[in-house]
CSV table of C-alpha atoms and ligand atoms in Angstrom, one decimal:
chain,number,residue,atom,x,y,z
A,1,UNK,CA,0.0,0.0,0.0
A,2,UNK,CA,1.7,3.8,-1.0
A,3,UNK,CA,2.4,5.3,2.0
A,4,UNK,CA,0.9,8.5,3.1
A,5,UNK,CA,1.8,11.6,4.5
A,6,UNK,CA,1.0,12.2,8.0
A,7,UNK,CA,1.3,16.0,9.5
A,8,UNK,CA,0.6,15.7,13.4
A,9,UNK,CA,2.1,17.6,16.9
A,10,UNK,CA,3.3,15.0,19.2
A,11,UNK,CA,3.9,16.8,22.7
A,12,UNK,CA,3.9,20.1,20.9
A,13,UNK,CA,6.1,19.4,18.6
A,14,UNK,CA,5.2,19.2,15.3
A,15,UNK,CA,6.5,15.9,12.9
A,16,UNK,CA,5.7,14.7,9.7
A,17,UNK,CA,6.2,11.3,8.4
A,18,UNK,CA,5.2,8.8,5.5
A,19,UNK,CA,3.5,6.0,7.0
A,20,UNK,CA,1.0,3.2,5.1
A,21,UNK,CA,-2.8,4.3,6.5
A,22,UNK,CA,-3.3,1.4,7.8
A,23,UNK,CA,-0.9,1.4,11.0
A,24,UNK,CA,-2.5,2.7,14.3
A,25,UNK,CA,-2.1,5.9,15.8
A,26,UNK,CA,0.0,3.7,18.8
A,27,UNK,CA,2.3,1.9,17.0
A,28,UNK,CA,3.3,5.3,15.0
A,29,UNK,CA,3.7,7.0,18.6
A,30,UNK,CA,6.0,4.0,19.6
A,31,UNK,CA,7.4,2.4,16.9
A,32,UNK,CA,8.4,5.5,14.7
A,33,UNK,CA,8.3,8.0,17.4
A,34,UNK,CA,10.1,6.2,19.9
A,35,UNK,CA,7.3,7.3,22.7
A,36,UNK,CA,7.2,3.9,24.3
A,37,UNK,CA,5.6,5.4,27.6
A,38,UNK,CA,2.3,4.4,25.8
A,39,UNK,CA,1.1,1.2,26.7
A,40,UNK,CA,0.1,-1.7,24.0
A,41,UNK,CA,-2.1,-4.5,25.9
A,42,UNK,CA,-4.7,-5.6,24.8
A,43,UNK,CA,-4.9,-4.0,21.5
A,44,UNK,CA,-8.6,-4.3,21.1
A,45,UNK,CA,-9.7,-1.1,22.9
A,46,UNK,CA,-10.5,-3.0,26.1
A,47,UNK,CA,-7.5,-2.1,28.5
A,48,UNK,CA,-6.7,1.4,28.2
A,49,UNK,CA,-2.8,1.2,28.4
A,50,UNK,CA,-2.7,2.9,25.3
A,51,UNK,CA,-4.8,6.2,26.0
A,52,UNK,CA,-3.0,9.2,24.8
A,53,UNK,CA,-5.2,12.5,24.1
A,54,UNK,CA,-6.5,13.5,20.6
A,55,UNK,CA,-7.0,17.2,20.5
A,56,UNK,CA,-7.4,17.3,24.1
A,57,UNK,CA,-10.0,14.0,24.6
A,58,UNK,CA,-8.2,10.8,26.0
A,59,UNK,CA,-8.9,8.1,23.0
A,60,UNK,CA,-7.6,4.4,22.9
A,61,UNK,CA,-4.4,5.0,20.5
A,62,UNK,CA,-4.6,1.3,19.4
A,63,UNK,CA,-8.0,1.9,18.1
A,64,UNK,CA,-7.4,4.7,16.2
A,65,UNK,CA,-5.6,4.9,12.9
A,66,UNK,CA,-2.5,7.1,12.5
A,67,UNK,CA,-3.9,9.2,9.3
A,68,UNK,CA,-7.1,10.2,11.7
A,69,UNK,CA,-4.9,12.1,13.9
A,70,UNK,CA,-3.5,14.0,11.0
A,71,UNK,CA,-3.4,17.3,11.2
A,72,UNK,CA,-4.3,17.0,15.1
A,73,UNK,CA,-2.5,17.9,18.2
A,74,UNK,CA,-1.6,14.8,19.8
A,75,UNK,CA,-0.2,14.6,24.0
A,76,UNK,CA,1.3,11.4,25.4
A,77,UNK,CA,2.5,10.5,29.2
A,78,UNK,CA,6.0,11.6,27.5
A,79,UNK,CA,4.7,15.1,27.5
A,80,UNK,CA,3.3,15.7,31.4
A,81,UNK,CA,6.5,16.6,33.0
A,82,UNK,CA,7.5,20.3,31.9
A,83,UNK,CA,11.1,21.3,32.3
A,84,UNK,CA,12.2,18.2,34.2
A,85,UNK,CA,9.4,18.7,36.7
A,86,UNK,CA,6.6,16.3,37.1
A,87,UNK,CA,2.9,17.0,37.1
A,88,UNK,CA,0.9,17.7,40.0
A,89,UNK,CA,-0.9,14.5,39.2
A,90,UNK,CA,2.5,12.5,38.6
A,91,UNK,CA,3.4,13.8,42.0
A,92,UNK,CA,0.4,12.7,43.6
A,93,UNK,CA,0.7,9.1,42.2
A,94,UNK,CA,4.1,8.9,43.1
A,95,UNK,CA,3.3,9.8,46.7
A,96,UNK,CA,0.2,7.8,46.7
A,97,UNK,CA,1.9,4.6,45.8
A,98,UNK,CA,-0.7,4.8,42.4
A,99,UNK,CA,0.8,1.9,40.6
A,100,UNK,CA,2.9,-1.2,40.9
A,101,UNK,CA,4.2,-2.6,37.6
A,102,UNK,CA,3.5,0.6,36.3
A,103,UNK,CA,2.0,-0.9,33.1
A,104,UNK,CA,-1.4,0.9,33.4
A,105,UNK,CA,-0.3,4.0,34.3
A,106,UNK,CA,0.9,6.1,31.5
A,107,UNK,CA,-3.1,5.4,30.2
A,108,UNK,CA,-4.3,6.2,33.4
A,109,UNK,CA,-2.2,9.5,33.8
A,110,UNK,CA,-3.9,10.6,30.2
A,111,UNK,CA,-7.5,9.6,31.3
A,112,UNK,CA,-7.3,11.3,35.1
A,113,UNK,CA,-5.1,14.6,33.4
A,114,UNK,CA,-8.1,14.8,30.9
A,115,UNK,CA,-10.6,15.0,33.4
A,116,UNK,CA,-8.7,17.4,35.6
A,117,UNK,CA,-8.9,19.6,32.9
A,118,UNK,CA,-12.0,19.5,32.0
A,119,UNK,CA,-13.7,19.7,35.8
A,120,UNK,CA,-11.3,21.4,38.5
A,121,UNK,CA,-13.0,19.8,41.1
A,122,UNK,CA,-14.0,16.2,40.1
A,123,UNK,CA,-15.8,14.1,42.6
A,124,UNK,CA,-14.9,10.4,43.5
A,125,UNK,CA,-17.7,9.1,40.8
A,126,UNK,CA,-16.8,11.4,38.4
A,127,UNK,CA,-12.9,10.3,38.2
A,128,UNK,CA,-14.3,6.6,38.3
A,129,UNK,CA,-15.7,7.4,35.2
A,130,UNK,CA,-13.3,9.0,33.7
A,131,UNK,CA,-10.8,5.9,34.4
A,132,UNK,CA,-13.5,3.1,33.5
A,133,UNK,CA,-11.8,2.3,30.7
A,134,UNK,CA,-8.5,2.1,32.3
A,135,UNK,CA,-7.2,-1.2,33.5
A,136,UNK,CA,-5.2,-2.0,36.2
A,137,UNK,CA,-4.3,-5.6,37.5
A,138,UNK,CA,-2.0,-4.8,40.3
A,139,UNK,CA,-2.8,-1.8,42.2
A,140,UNK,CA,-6.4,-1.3,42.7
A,141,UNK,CA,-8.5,1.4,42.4
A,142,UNK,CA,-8.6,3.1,45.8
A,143,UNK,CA,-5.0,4.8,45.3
A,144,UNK,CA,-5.1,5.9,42.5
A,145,UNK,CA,-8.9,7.9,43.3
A,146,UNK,CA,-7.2,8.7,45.9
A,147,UNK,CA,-3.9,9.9,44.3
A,148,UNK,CA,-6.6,11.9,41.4
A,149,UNK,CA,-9.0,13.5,44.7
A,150,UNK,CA,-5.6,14.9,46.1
A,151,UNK,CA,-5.1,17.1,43.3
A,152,UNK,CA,-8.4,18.1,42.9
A,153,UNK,CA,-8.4,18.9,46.6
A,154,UNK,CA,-5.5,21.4,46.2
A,155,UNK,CA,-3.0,19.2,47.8
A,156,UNK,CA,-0.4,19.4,45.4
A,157,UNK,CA,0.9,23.5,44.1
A,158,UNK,CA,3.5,23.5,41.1
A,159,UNK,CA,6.9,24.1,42.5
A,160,UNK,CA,8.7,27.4,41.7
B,201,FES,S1,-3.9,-1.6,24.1
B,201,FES,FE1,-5.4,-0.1,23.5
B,201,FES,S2,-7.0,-0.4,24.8
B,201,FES,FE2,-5.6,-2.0,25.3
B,202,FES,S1,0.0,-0.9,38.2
B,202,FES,FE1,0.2,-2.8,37.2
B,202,FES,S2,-1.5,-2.8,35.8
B,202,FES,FE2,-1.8,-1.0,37.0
């Protein structure tokens, strides 16, 4: 199949590359792209590893293809920490002991920075909804609500 051109910012940086259409938006991000922080599990939508935002909504990168994104403004788990400093949320996980193998995370990061954006002040339901799609086999739940509610709550102020 003739490969394509793909135009697309990665992290705010913008890249073009020839790709053939019918690779997915996560295996461009990783294999071309070198951004292995996203996850490939299950491949099939169902785990969440893979979630990256599209124009500022967390999709599953393994079930999108790379030439929808073009053109779009793409942010992966690569691009949270600003200037060597993590994110508030990063912080929190880190200090909430959020994740053990770690495997889920960089999706969960994308789904739980997504919905702070979007609602300041998210309630415990509201960022179990916005991780739903977001599997973890290792952790558990409870730490890493807990590690999204201490950012809401103002726990965590960006360092000078
Ligand atoms: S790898 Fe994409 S949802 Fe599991
Ligand atoms: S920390 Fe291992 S899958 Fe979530």
């Amino acid at each position: 199949m003739e490969k394509q051109l793909l135009h697309i910012t990665v992290n705010n940086e913008y890249r073009e590359l020839y790709i053939n259409p019918k690779r997915l938006l996560v295996e461009v991000l990783r294999d071309d792209l070198a951004l292995t922080g996203t996850k490939r599990g299950c491949n099939t939508g169902a785990c969440g590893a893979c979630t990256v935002m599209l124009n500022g909504v967390p999709v599953k990168s393994c079930s999108v293809l790379a030439m929808q994104a073009d053109g779009a403004e793409v942010a992966t788990v690569e691009g949270l920490a600003e200037g060597g400093k993590l994110s508030l949320l990063q912080r929190s996980f880190l200090d909430h002991g959020a994740f053990q193998c770690g495997f889920c995370t960089p999706g969960m990061l994308m789904s739980a920075t997504a919905l702070l954006k979007e609602i300041k002040k998210p309630t415990k339901d509201q960022i179990k909804e916005a991780i739903h799609g977001n599997l973890c086999r290792c952790t558990g739940y409870n730490s890493i609500i807990r590690a999204v509610r201490a950012v809401a709550e103002g726990e965590y102020k960006e360092r000078g």
